[in-house]
Amino acid sequence: MASRAGAQRRLGRPAGIPRLRVRTVLKHLTLGAVAVVIAFPFYWMLTTAFKSFFEATTFPPTLFPQEFHFENFATAWGDAPWVGFFRNTFIIAIAVTVGELATSILAAYAFARMNFKGKGVMFMILLASYMIPGEATLIPNFVLVTKVLHIQNTLAVQIIPFLASVFSIFLLRQHFLSIPSELADAATVDGAGHLRFLRSVVLPLSVPVLVTVTLITALGVYDSFQWPLLVTNTDDVRPVQIGMAQFRTEFGAQYHLEMAAATFVIAPVVVVFLFLQRYLIQGVARTGIRG
Amino acid sequence: MTRPAASATRRRRNAAENALAYAFILPAMLILLVFHFAGGFAAVGMSLFKWDIVPGAFRGLDNYQTVLVGSRAEEFWHSLSVTLTYTLITVPIEIVLSLVLAYLLFQKMRGRAVYRTLYYLPYITSVIAAGVIFNWLMNPNYGFFNQILELVGIGPQRWLDEPRGLFELMSGGLLAGWAQGPSLALVGVSLFTIWHFIGFQVVIFLAGLGNISTEYYEAARLDGASERQIFWRITLPLLSPTTFFVATIATIGALKAFNQIYVMTNGGPLDTTRTLGYEIFHVFFQQGRIDLGAAMAVLLTIIILLFTLFQFRIAERRVHYG
């Protein structure tokens, strides 16, 4: 570890000190400029959200609001049934995350630490399910839920198809495999069955990866748009992102309200991300899921 | 292998373990079989029938004929060409930018975590809400983008409402056909896409850079190699599995594009941003042609699968490196 840190330090300081300063300044200028460009849309959203309609629609635009119209948020909130949208998303996210975690933990454990007949075949089905992209299954799933199961326009239809995830199973399986088999042997000697070993040894050792899976799943639900767009058609069951798209269609010319709505749609994930980014970024770096 | 007395107990234990294992995998497998595995085959099945809102007669490959050379050929090939153009604009820019940013960020310095967090922020915001922000930035009348153009002496543009090609606009309408380039609307969606995904790729590249042993750098430095030589001769070649990996997932993501198209342009203006993902939605959902939509979805799937297979092979190599 020490040699690695040393090498990294050397990597940044190849020559004399004066050159180092120029280099560092240049690097910070580049990275800082990019950061400003990347952060700017958020700044623009926030400042527009505070402007009056009149100020938002002047050209050239003002870089900073002349007066702060906090009431824009209340107006935007009152213009659409946001409470319902957020409630629906919340229910779906909880149900999907809890359900998916449960099915994934059990399946991942079986694939990682149990021997059973047909394991190879089952694993092939798992792999195949992972390979088939959502574009292929979209239309058959749409037909299945609307014409066979008749569960369209419910919360259930936004939950059930997502109660299992190959990605989560793979991620958890990979981690379960890394738990030393000596622990399993010791548990067997103590007379503990698989369920107890899973509950009292494996899960406590897997908290970080469980947090990663939870975050990726919950974020995925929060962002889901296409499926709810296809299988729901009334506000009482529709989620936040559909609400956002509808708001844009209905109040498209009220830019200040549109940005206020975008602010409260984006805010929850930003807050969660700022607190738990470690788990998310590590998980992403490890697996390369694009979502 | 085992003594006969023990084998009966063992067999019983194996049967119990089998039953328990299937109880463990059953819930997940049931959902996956129905909604992921079977769905893939069902799409192929549906594409072989006439299915115009209600299912009809078996038509064999007629739907594929309609899509590839028949009455729907023009819109299919058009949307495929839009999809590939969109991919060709976004993926190379994303890779070069994220590689450079990751390389700069990898070296130890103050504020590293802050930069990384900021770069990653767009990726966690939903495409719908972020797309709405970009629509506003690109507003033809009051948008900030036009303000920037004005500062550098260029007249206001219609951005996402502009069907004319980028090079056509830049040349003042001199160019024709292919030379006109992608519509300004598609360029606008691409700008959004690059902004949205760049942080994700930076994180993957940072992980890749972390996997390169520092011994290579130390040896090169002892031999008197310059920073530039080290980057081109050591970092870049050793990073190539990561680069391929990023390129593949970025490409697959671009091929699937739907949400950003839906919220930013609805496929317009004049269909210049109608990607295959949007076209399938339009055909099967808005027009009710489940048969033709399924055929298009199968064709898109074949394209995506080729890239997925490619990605799997890279991922295997990546695991060995780690």
Coordinates of C-alpha atoms in Angstrom, one line a residue:
Chain A
M1 CA 0.0 0.0 0.0
A2 CA 2.8 2.4 0.9
S3 CA 4.6 1.9 -2.3
R4 CA 1.4 2.4 -4.3
A5 CA 0.7 5.7 -2.6
G6 CA 4.3 6.7 -3.2
A7 CA 4.1 5.9 -6.8
Q8 CA 0.9 7.9 -7.3
R9 CA 2.5 10.8 -5.6
R10 CA 5.5 10.6 -7.9
L11 CA 3.1 10.3 -10.8
G12 CA 1.9 13.8 -10.1
R13 CA 5.3 15.3 -9.5
P14 CA 7.7 14.4 -12.2
A15 CA 10.0 17.4 -12.2
G16 CA 10.9 20.4 -10.1
I17 CA 8.5 22.2 -7.8
P18 CA 7.8 25.3 -10.0
R19 CA 6.7 23.1 -12.9
L20 CA 4.5 21.2 -10.6
R21 CA 2.7 24.3 -9.6
V22 CA 2.0 25.2 -13.3
R23 CA 0.8 21.7 -14.0
T24 CA -1.4 21.5 -10.9
V25 CA -3.0 24.9 -11.7
L26 CA -3.6 23.8 -15.3
K27 CA -5.1 20.6 -14.2
H28 CA -7.4 22.3 -11.8
L29 CA -8.4 24.8 -14.4
T30 CA -9.4 22.0 -16.8
L31 CA -11.2 19.9 -14.3
G32 CA -12.8 23.0 -12.8
A33 CA -14.0 24.2 -16.2
V34 CA -15.6 20.8 -16.9
A35 CA -17.2 20.8 -13.5
V36 CA -18.8 24.2 -14.2
V37 CA -20.1 23.0 -17.5
I38 CA -21.5 19.8 -16.0
A39 CA -23.0 21.6 -13.0
F40 CA -24.5 24.5 -15.0
P41 CA -27.8 22.8 -16.1
F42 CA -28.5 22.2 -12.4
Y43 CA -27.7 25.9 -11.6
W44 CA -30.0 27.0 -14.5
M45 CA -32.8 24.8 -13.3
L46 CA -32.6 26.2 -9.8
T47 CA -32.3 29.8 -10.7
T48 CA -35.1 29.6 -13.3
A49 CA -37.3 27.9 -10.6
F50 CA -37.0 31.1 -8.5
K51 CA -37.7 33.6 -11.3
S52 CA -41.0 35.1 -12.2
F53 CA -42.6 34.0 -15.4
F54 CA -41.7 37.5 -16.8
E55 CA -38.1 37.2 -15.8
A56 CA -37.7 33.6 -17.1
T57 CA -38.9 34.7 -20.5
T58 CA -36.7 37.7 -21.1
F59 CA -33.8 37.5 -23.5
P60 CA -30.9 37.8 -22.9
P61 CA -31.6 35.8 -19.7
T62 CA -30.6 36.9 -16.2
L63 CA -27.8 34.9 -14.7
F64 CA -29.2 35.3 -11.2
P65 CA -32.8 35.8 -10.2
Q66 CA -33.7 39.5 -9.5
E67 CA -36.2 38.4 -6.9
F68 CA -36.8 35.0 -5.4
H69 CA -40.3 33.6 -6.0
F70 CA -40.4 30.8 -3.5
E71 CA -44.1 30.4 -4.3
N72 CA -43.2 28.8 -7.6
F73 CA -42.6 25.5 -5.9
A74 CA -45.9 25.6 -4.2
T75 CA -47.6 26.5 -7.5
A76 CA -45.9 23.7 -9.4
W77 CA -46.7 21.3 -6.6
G78 CA -50.4 22.3 -6.7
D79 CA -50.7 22.2 -10.5
A80 CA -50.4 18.4 -10.7
P81 CA -51.2 15.5 -8.3
W82 CA -47.6 15.2 -7.2
V83 CA -48.5 13.7 -3.8
G84 CA -50.0 10.7 -5.6
F85 CA -47.1 10.4 -8.1
F86 CA -44.6 10.4 -5.2
R87 CA -46.7 8.0 -3.2
N88 CA -47.0 5.6 -6.1
T89 CA -43.2 5.7 -6.8
F90 CA -42.5 5.2 -3.1
I91 CA -44.8 2.1 -2.8
I92 CA -43.4 0.6 -6.0
A93 CA -39.8 1.3 -5.0
I94 CA -40.2 -0.3 -1.6
A95 CA -42.0 -3.3 -2.9
V96 CA -39.6 -3.9 -5.8
T97 CA -36.5 -3.3 -3.7
V98 CA -37.6 -5.6 -0.8
G99 CA -38.9 -8.3 -3.2
E100 CA -36.0 -8.2 -5.5
L101 CA -33.5 -8.3 -2.6
A102 CA -35.3 -11.4 -1.1
T103 CA -35.4 -13.4 -4.4
S104 CA -31.9 -12.4 -5.3
I105 CA -30.3 -13.3 -2.0
L106 CA -31.9 -16.7 -2.0
A107 CA -31.1 -17.5 -5.6
A108 CA -27.6 -16.1 -5.3
Y109 CA -26.9 -18.2 -2.2
A110 CA -28.1 -21.3 -3.9
F111 CA -26.0 -20.7 -7.0
A112 CA -22.9 -19.8 -4.9
R113 CA -23.0 -22.3 -2.0
M114 CA -25.3 -25.2 -2.8
N115 CA -25.0 -28.2 -5.1
F116 CA -28.1 -29.3 -6.8
K117 CA -29.2 -31.2 -9.9
G118 CA -29.7 -29.1 -12.9
K119 CA -27.6 -26.2 -11.5
G120 CA -25.9 -25.8 -14.9
V121 CA -29.1 -25.6 -16.8
M122 CA -30.6 -23.1 -14.4
F123 CA -27.5 -21.0 -14.6
M124 CA -27.8 -21.0 -18.4
I125 CA -31.4 -19.8 -18.2
L126 CA -30.1 -17.0 -15.9
L127 CA -27.4 -16.0 -18.4
A128 CA -29.9 -16.1 -21.3
S129 CA -32.3 -13.9 -19.4
Y130 CA -29.5 -11.4 -18.8
M131 CA -28.6 -11.5 -22.5
I132 CA -32.1 -10.8 -23.8
P133 CA -32.5 -7.1 -23.9
G134 CA -35.5 -5.2 -22.6
E135 CA -36.4 -4.2 -26.2
A136 CA -37.1 -7.8 -27.1
T137 CA -39.3 -8.6 -24.0
L138 CA -41.1 -5.2 -24.0
I139 CA -43.9 -6.1 -26.5
P140 CA -44.6 -9.7 -25.2
N141 CA -44.6 -8.4 -21.6
F142 CA -47.0 -5.6 -22.7
V143 CA -49.3 -8.2 -24.3
L144 CA -49.0 -10.5 -21.3
V145 CA -50.1 -8.0 -18.7
T146 CA -52.7 -6.2 -20.8
K147 CA -54.4 -9.0 -22.7
V148 CA -53.7 -12.1 -20.7
L149 CA -53.3 -11.2 -17.0
H150 CA -55.4 -8.0 -17.3
I151 CA -53.4 -6.2 -14.6
Q152 CA -52.8 -3.0 -16.6
N153 CA -53.1 0.3 -14.8
T154 CA -52.3 -1.0 -11.4
L155 CA -49.3 -0.6 -9.0
A156 CA -48.9 -4.4 -9.2
V157 CA -48.1 -4.3 -12.9
Q158 CA -45.2 -1.9 -12.2
I159 CA -43.9 -4.2 -9.4
I160 CA -44.3 -7.9 -10.4
P161 CA -42.0 -8.0 -13.5
F162 CA -39.2 -6.5 -11.5
L163 CA -39.3 -8.8 -8.5
A164 CA -36.2 -10.6 -9.8
S165 CA -33.0 -9.3 -11.3
V166 CA -30.2 -11.3 -12.9
F167 CA -27.8 -8.4 -12.3
S168 CA -28.5 -8.5 -8.6
I169 CA -28.2 -12.2 -8.4
F170 CA -24.8 -12.1 -10.2
L171 CA -23.5 -9.3 -8.0
L172 CA -24.6 -11.1 -4.8
R173 CA -23.4 -14.5 -6.0
Q174 CA -20.0 -13.1 -6.7
H175 CA -19.8 -11.7 -3.2
F176 CA -21.1 -14.9 -1.6
L177 CA -18.5 -16.9 -3.4
S178 CA -15.8 -14.8 -1.8
I179 CA -16.8 -15.8 1.8
P180 CA -14.3 -18.4 3.0
S181 CA -15.5 -21.9 2.9
E182 CA -14.0 -22.5 6.4
L183 CA -16.8 -20.5 7.8
A184 CA -19.3 -22.8 6.1
D185 CA -17.5 -25.9 7.4
A186 CA -17.5 -24.5 10.9
A187 CA -21.2 -23.8 10.6
T188 CA -21.9 -27.3 9.4
V189 CA -20.0 -28.8 12.3
D190 CA -22.1 -26.6 14.6
G191 CA -25.2 -28.1 13.0
A192 CA -26.4 -24.9 11.3
G193 CA -28.4 -25.4 8.2
H194 CA -28.2 -23.3 5.0
L195 CA -30.9 -20.9 6.1
R196 CA -29.2 -20.2 9.4
F197 CA -25.7 -19.9 7.8
L198 CA -27.1 -17.5 5.3
R199 CA -28.8 -15.4 8.0
S200 CA -26.2 -15.3 10.7
V201 CA -22.9 -15.5 8.7
V202 CA -23.4 -14.6 5.0
L203 CA -25.7 -11.6 5.3
P204 CA -23.9 -9.8 8.1
L205 CA -20.7 -10.1 6.0
S206 CA -22.4 -8.7 2.9
V207 CA -23.8 -5.4 4.1
P208 CA -21.9 -3.1 1.7
V209 CA -22.9 -5.1 -1.4
L210 CA -26.5 -5.3 -0.1
V211 CA -26.6 -1.5 0.2
T212 CA -25.2 -1.3 -3.4
V213 CA -27.9 -3.6 -4.8
T214 CA -30.6 -1.7 -2.8
L215 CA -29.5 1.7 -4.1
I216 CA -29.2 0.6 -7.8
T217 CA -32.6 -1.1 -7.6
A218 CA -34.3 1.8 -5.9
L219 CA -32.7 4.3 -8.3
G220 CA -33.8 2.2 -11.2
V221 CA -37.4 2.2 -10.0
Y222 CA -37.3 6.0 -9.4
D223 CA -36.2 6.6 -13.0
S224 CA -38.5 4.1 -14.6
F225 CA -40.5 5.6 -17.4
Q226 CA -41.1 3.5 -20.5
W227 CA -42.9 0.6 -18.8
P228 CA -45.3 2.7 -16.7
L229 CA -45.9 4.9 -19.8
L230 CA -47.1 1.8 -21.7
V231 CA -49.1 -0.1 -19.0
T232 CA -50.7 2.7 -17.0
N233 CA -53.1 5.5 -18.1
T234 CA -54.5 7.3 -15.0
D235 CA -52.8 9.6 -12.6
D236 CA -53.8 7.5 -9.5
V237 CA -51.3 4.8 -10.3
R238 CA -48.7 6.6 -12.3
P239 CA -45.2 7.3 -11.0
V240 CA -43.1 10.5 -10.6
Q241 CA -41.3 10.4 -14.0
I242 CA -44.6 10.1 -15.9
G243 CA -45.8 13.0 -13.8
M244 CA -42.8 15.0 -14.9
A245 CA -43.3 14.3 -18.5
Q246 CA -47.0 15.1 -18.2
F247 CA -46.3 18.4 -16.4
R248 CA -44.0 19.3 -19.3
T249 CA -46.8 18.7 -21.8
E250 CA -49.4 20.6 -19.8
F251 CA -47.4 23.5 -18.5
G252 CA -44.7 23.5 -21.2
A253 CA -44.7 27.3 -21.6
Q254 CA -44.5 28.0 -17.8
Y255 CA -40.7 27.5 -17.7
H256 CA -40.3 28.7 -14.2
L257 CA -42.8 26.1 -12.9
E258 CA -41.4 23.4 -15.1
M259 CA -38.0 24.0 -13.5
A260 CA -39.5 24.1 -10.0
A261 CA -41.1 20.7 -10.7
A262 CA -37.8 19.3 -12.1
T263 CA -36.1 20.5 -8.9
F264 CA -38.3 18.5 -6.6
V265 CA -38.2 15.5 -8.9
I266 CA -34.4 15.5 -8.9
A267 CA -33.8 16.5 -5.3
P268 CA -34.5 13.2 -3.6
V269 CA -32.0 11.2 -5.6
V270 CA -29.3 13.9 -5.3
V271 CA -29.7 13.9 -1.5
V272 CA -29.5 10.1 -1.3
F273 CA -26.5 10.1 -3.7
L274 CA -24.6 12.7 -1.7
F275 CA -24.9 10.5 1.5
L276 CA -24.4 7.1 0.0
Q277 CA -22.3 7.7 -3.1
R278 CA -19.6 5.5 -1.8
Y279 CA -21.7 2.4 -2.2
L280 CA -23.1 3.4 -5.6
I281 CA -19.8 4.4 -7.2
Q282 CA -18.0 1.3 -5.8
G283 CA -20.8 -0.9 -7.1
V284 CA -20.7 0.7 -10.5
A285 CA -16.9 0.5 -10.8
R286 CA -17.0 -3.2 -9.9
T287 CA -19.7 -4.2 -12.2
G288 CA -20.0 -1.7 -15.0
I289 CA -23.8 -1.6 -15.0
R290 CA -25.1 1.3 -17.0
G291 CA -28.7 1.0 -15.8
Chain B
M1 CA -16.0 -43.2 -3.1
T2 CA -18.0 -43.4 0.2
R3 CA -18.5 -46.4 2.4
P4 CA -21.9 -48.1 1.7
A5 CA -23.2 -47.3 5.2
A6 CA -22.7 -43.6 4.8
S7 CA -24.0 -43.4 1.2
A8 CA -27.7 -43.8 2.1
T9 CA -27.5 -40.9 4.6
R10 CA -25.6 -38.9 2.0
R11 CA -28.2 -39.6 -0.7
R12 CA -31.0 -38.5 1.7
R13 CA -29.0 -35.3 2.5
N14 CA -28.5 -34.6 -1.2
A15 CA -32.2 -34.9 -1.9
A16 CA -32.9 -32.5 0.9
E17 CA -30.3 -30.1 -0.4
N18 CA -31.8 -30.3 -3.9
A19 CA -35.2 -29.5 -2.6
L20 CA -34.0 -26.6 -0.5
A21 CA -31.9 -25.2 -3.4
Y22 CA -34.9 -25.2 -5.7
A23 CA -37.0 -23.6 -3.1
F24 CA -34.3 -20.9 -3.0
I25 CA -34.1 -20.2 -6.7
L26 CA -37.8 -20.7 -7.5
P27 CA -39.2 -17.2 -6.8
A28 CA -36.4 -15.5 -8.9
M29 CA -36.5 -18.1 -11.7
L30 CA -40.3 -17.9 -12.0
I31 CA -40.2 -14.1 -12.6
L32 CA -37.2 -14.3 -14.9
L33 CA -38.6 -17.2 -16.9
V34 CA -41.9 -15.4 -17.5
F35 CA -40.8 -11.8 -18.0
H36 CA -37.3 -12.1 -19.4
F37 CA -36.6 -15.6 -20.9
A38 CA -39.9 -16.5 -22.4
G39 CA -40.5 -12.9 -23.5
G40 CA -37.5 -13.1 -25.8
F41 CA -38.9 -16.1 -27.7
A42 CA -42.4 -14.7 -27.6
A43 CA -41.2 -11.6 -29.5
V44 CA -39.9 -13.9 -32.3
G45 CA -43.2 -15.8 -32.3
M46 CA -45.3 -12.6 -32.5
S47 CA -43.3 -11.3 -35.4
L48 CA -44.4 -14.3 -37.4
F49 CA -48.1 -13.6 -37.2
K50 CA -50.4 -10.9 -38.4
W51 CA -51.2 -8.9 -35.3
D52 CA -53.0 -5.6 -35.8
I53 CA -54.3 -4.8 -32.3
V54 CA -55.8 -8.3 -32.3
P55 CA -53.9 -11.5 -33.3
G56 CA -54.5 -13.0 -36.7
A57 CA -53.1 -15.5 -39.2
F58 CA -49.6 -16.9 -39.4
R59 CA -47.6 -14.9 -41.9
G60 CA -44.1 -16.5 -41.8
L61 CA -41.5 -13.9 -42.6
D62 CA -43.9 -11.5 -44.3
N63 CA -43.5 -8.9 -41.4
Y64 CA -39.8 -8.9 -41.9
Q65 CA -40.3 -8.4 -45.6
T66 CA -42.6 -5.4 -44.9
V67 CA -40.0 -3.9 -42.5
L68 CA -36.8 -4.6 -44.5
V69 CA -37.9 -4.0 -48.1
G70 CA -41.7 -3.4 -48.1
S71 CA -44.0 -0.5 -47.1
R72 CA -42.2 0.1 -43.8
A73 CA -38.7 -0.2 -45.2
E74 CA -38.2 3.6 -45.6
E75 CA -39.0 4.4 -41.9
F76 CA -37.1 1.4 -40.6
W77 CA -33.9 2.2 -42.4
H78 CA -34.3 5.8 -41.6
S79 CA -34.6 5.2 -37.9
L80 CA -31.7 2.7 -38.0
S81 CA -29.6 5.4 -39.7
V82 CA -30.6 7.9 -37.0
T83 CA -29.7 5.4 -34.3
L84 CA -26.3 4.7 -35.8
T85 CA -25.6 8.5 -36.4
Y86 CA -26.6 9.2 -32.8
T87 CA -24.3 6.3 -31.6
L88 CA -21.4 7.6 -33.8
I89 CA -21.7 11.1 -32.4
T90 CA -22.1 10.3 -28.7
V91 CA -19.8 7.2 -28.1
P92 CA -16.4 8.5 -29.4
I93 CA -16.8 11.9 -27.7
E94 CA -17.9 10.2 -24.4
I95 CA -14.9 7.9 -24.5
V96 CA -12.3 10.6 -25.3
L97 CA -13.7 13.0 -22.7
S98 CA -14.2 10.5 -19.9
L99 CA -10.7 9.0 -20.5
V100 CA -9.0 12.4 -20.3
L101 CA -11.0 13.4 -17.2
A102 CA -10.3 10.0 -15.5
Y103 CA -6.6 10.3 -16.3
L104 CA -6.5 13.8 -14.8
L105 CA -8.6 12.7 -11.8
F106 CA -6.6 9.6 -11.1
Q107 CA -3.6 11.4 -9.8
K108 CA -3.7 12.3 -6.2
M109 CA -4.7 15.9 -5.6
R110 CA -7.0 18.2 -3.6
G111 CA -10.6 18.2 -4.5
R112 CA -10.5 14.9 -6.3
A113 CA -13.6 13.5 -4.6
V114 CA -15.5 16.8 -5.2
Y115 CA -14.8 16.6 -9.0
R116 CA -15.8 13.0 -9.1
T117 CA -19.1 13.6 -7.3
L118 CA -19.9 16.6 -9.6
Y119 CA -19.2 14.6 -12.7
Y120 CA -21.3 11.7 -11.5
L121 CA -24.3 13.9 -10.6
P122 CA -26.0 14.0 -14.1
Y123 CA -25.9 10.2 -14.3
I124 CA -28.0 9.7 -11.2
T125 CA -30.6 12.3 -12.2
S126 CA -33.5 10.8 -14.2
V127 CA -33.4 11.2 -17.9
I128 CA -36.9 12.7 -18.0
A129 CA -36.2 15.5 -15.5
A130 CA -32.8 16.2 -16.9
G131 CA -34.1 16.1 -20.4
V132 CA -36.7 18.8 -19.4
I133 CA -33.8 21.0 -18.2
F134 CA -32.0 20.6 -21.5
N135 CA -35.1 21.5 -23.4
W136 CA -35.2 24.7 -21.5
L137 CA -31.5 25.4 -22.0
M138 CA -32.1 24.9 -25.8
N139 CA -35.3 26.9 -25.9
P140 CA -35.3 28.8 -29.3
N141 CA -36.6 32.1 -27.7
Y142 CA -35.3 32.4 -24.2
G143 CA -32.7 29.6 -24.0
F144 CA -29.3 29.9 -22.5
F145 CA -27.6 28.2 -25.4
N146 CA -28.7 30.9 -27.7
Q147 CA -27.3 33.5 -25.3
I148 CA -23.9 31.8 -25.6
L149 CA -24.2 31.7 -29.4
E150 CA -25.0 35.4 -29.3
L151 CA -21.9 36.1 -27.2
V152 CA -19.7 34.5 -29.9
G153 CA -21.5 36.3 -32.7
I154 CA -23.8 33.5 -34.0
G155 CA -27.5 34.0 -34.5
P156 CA -30.1 32.2 -32.4
Q157 CA -30.9 28.6 -33.4
R158 CA -34.0 26.5 -33.1
W159 CA -32.0 23.6 -31.5
L160 CA -34.5 20.7 -30.8
D161 CA -36.9 22.2 -33.3
E162 CA -34.3 22.4 -36.1
P163 CA -34.5 19.6 -38.7
R164 CA -31.7 21.0 -40.8
G165 CA -28.3 19.4 -40.7
L166 CA -25.5 20.8 -38.6
F167 CA -23.1 21.2 -41.5
E168 CA -25.8 22.6 -43.7
L169 CA -26.4 25.3 -41.1
M170 CA -22.7 26.0 -40.7
S171 CA -22.2 26.3 -44.4
G172 CA -25.2 28.5 -44.9
G173 CA -27.2 25.9 -46.8
L174 CA -24.6 25.1 -49.4
L175 CA -24.4 21.4 -48.6
A176 CA -26.9 18.7 -49.7
G177 CA -27.7 15.1 -48.9
W178 CA -25.4 13.2 -46.6
A179 CA -23.0 16.2 -46.3
Q180 CA -25.7 18.2 -44.4
G181 CA -24.9 16.1 -41.3
P182 CA -27.1 15.2 -38.4
S183 CA -30.0 17.6 -37.7
L184 CA -29.3 20.2 -35.0
A185 CA -32.0 18.5 -33.0
L186 CA -30.1 15.2 -33.0
V187 CA -26.9 17.1 -32.1
G188 CA -28.9 18.6 -29.2
V189 CA -30.0 15.2 -27.9
S190 CA -26.5 14.0 -28.3
L191 CA -25.1 16.9 -26.2
F192 CA -27.6 15.9 -23.5
T193 CA -26.5 12.2 -23.7
I194 CA -22.8 13.0 -23.4
W195 CA -23.5 15.2 -20.4
H196 CA -25.7 12.6 -18.8
F197 CA -23.4 9.6 -19.2
I198 CA -19.9 11.0 -18.9
G199 CA -19.6 10.6 -15.1
F200 CA -20.5 7.0 -15.3
Q201 CA -17.7 6.4 -17.8
V202 CA -15.2 8.4 -15.7
V203 CA -15.9 6.0 -12.8
I204 CA -15.3 2.9 -15.0
F205 CA -12.1 4.4 -16.3
L206 CA -10.9 5.3 -12.8
A207 CA -11.5 1.6 -11.8
G208 CA -9.5 0.5 -14.9
L209 CA -6.7 2.9 -14.1
G210 CA -6.6 1.5 -10.6
N211 CA -6.0 -2.0 -11.9
I212 CA -2.8 -1.1 -13.7
S213 CA 0.2 -2.0 -11.5
T214 CA 2.3 0.9 -10.5
E215 CA 5.4 -1.1 -11.2
Y216 CA 5.0 -0.4 -14.9
Y217 CA 5.1 3.4 -14.2
E218 CA 8.1 3.0 -11.8
A219 CA 10.1 1.0 -14.4
A220 CA 9.3 3.5 -17.2
R221 CA 10.2 6.4 -15.0
L222 CA 13.6 4.8 -14.1
D223 CA 14.2 4.4 -17.8
G224 CA 13.6 8.2 -18.2
A225 CA 10.3 8.1 -20.0
S226 CA 8.3 11.3 -20.2
E227 CA 4.8 11.7 -18.9
R228 CA 3.5 11.8 -22.5
Q229 CA 5.4 8.6 -23.4
I230 CA 4.1 6.9 -20.3
F231 CA 0.5 7.8 -21.3
W232 CA 0.7 6.6 -24.9
R233 CA 3.0 3.6 -24.4
I234 CA 1.8 2.3 -21.0
T235 CA -1.4 3.7 -19.7
L236 CA -3.4 3.5 -23.0
P237 CA -2.4 0.0 -24.0
L238 CA -2.9 -1.5 -20.6
L239 CA -6.3 0.3 -20.3
S240 CA -7.6 -1.1 -23.6
P241 CA -9.8 -3.8 -22.0
T242 CA -11.6 -1.0 -20.0
T243 CA -11.8 1.2 -23.1
F244 CA -13.5 -1.6 -25.1
F245 CA -15.8 -2.3 -22.2
V246 CA -16.8 1.3 -22.0
A247 CA -17.2 1.6 -25.8
T248 CA -19.5 -1.5 -25.8
I249 CA -21.8 -0.5 -23.0
A250 CA -22.0 3.1 -24.4
T251 CA -22.9 1.7 -27.8
I252 CA -25.6 -0.6 -26.4
G253 CA -27.0 2.3 -24.4
A254 CA -27.1 4.5 -27.5
L255 CA -28.8 1.8 -29.6
K256 CA -31.6 1.5 -27.0
A257 CA -32.2 5.2 -26.7
F258 CA -35.9 6.0 -26.0
N259 CA -36.5 8.1 -22.9
Q260 CA -34.4 11.1 -23.9
I261 CA -36.0 11.0 -27.4
Y262 CA -39.5 10.8 -26.0
V263 CA -39.1 13.7 -23.6
M264 CA -36.9 16.0 -25.7
T265 CA -38.1 15.7 -29.3
N266 CA -40.8 13.0 -29.6
G267 CA -38.8 11.8 -32.6
G268 CA -39.1 15.1 -34.4
P269 CA -38.5 17.5 -36.0
L270 CA -39.3 15.8 -39.4
D271 CA -38.4 12.5 -37.8
T272 CA -34.7 13.5 -37.7
T273 CA -34.4 12.1 -34.1
R274 CA -36.6 9.1 -34.5
T275 CA -34.3 6.3 -33.2
L276 CA -35.2 2.6 -33.6
G277 CA -36.2 2.5 -30.0
Y278 CA -38.7 5.3 -30.6
E279 CA -39.8 3.8 -33.9
I280 CA -40.7 0.5 -32.2
F281 CA -42.7 2.4 -29.6
H282 CA -44.5 4.3 -32.3
V283 CA -45.3 1.3 -34.4
F284 CA -46.5 -1.1 -31.7
F285 CA -48.0 1.3 -29.2
Q286 CA -49.2 4.3 -31.1
Q287 CA -50.2 2.5 -34.2
G288 CA -51.2 -0.9 -32.6
R289 CA -49.1 -2.9 -35.1
I290 CA -47.8 -5.5 -32.6
D291 CA -46.6 -7.7 -35.5
L292 CA -44.4 -5.1 -37.2
G293 CA -43.2 -3.7 -33.8
A294 CA -42.2 -7.2 -32.8
A295 CA -40.3 -7.7 -36.0
M296 CA -38.4 -4.4 -35.6
A297 CA -37.7 -5.3 -31.9
V298 CA -36.3 -8.7 -33.0
L299 CA -34.0 -6.9 -35.5
L300 CA -32.9 -4.4 -32.9
T301 CA -32.3 -7.3 -30.5
I302 CA -30.0 -9.0 -32.9
I303 CA -27.9 -5.9 -33.3
I304 CA -27.8 -5.4 -29.5
L305 CA -27.0 -9.1 -28.9
L306 CA -24.0 -8.9 -31.2
F307 CA -22.6 -6.1 -29.0
T308 CA -23.6 -7.9 -25.8
L309 CA -21.7 -11.0 -26.8
F310 CA -18.7 -8.7 -27.6
Q311 CA -19.1 -7.1 -24.2
F312 CA -19.2 -10.5 -22.4
R313 CA -15.9 -11.5 -23.9
I314 CA -14.4 -8.2 -22.8
A315 CA -15.9 -8.6 -19.4
E316 CA -14.3 -12.0 -19.1
R317 CA -10.9 -10.6 -19.9
R318 CA -11.5 -7.8 -17.4
V319 CA -12.2 -10.3 -14.6
H320 CA -8.9 -12.0 -15.3
Y321 CA -7.1 -8.8 -15.2
G322 CA -8.6 -7.8 -11.8

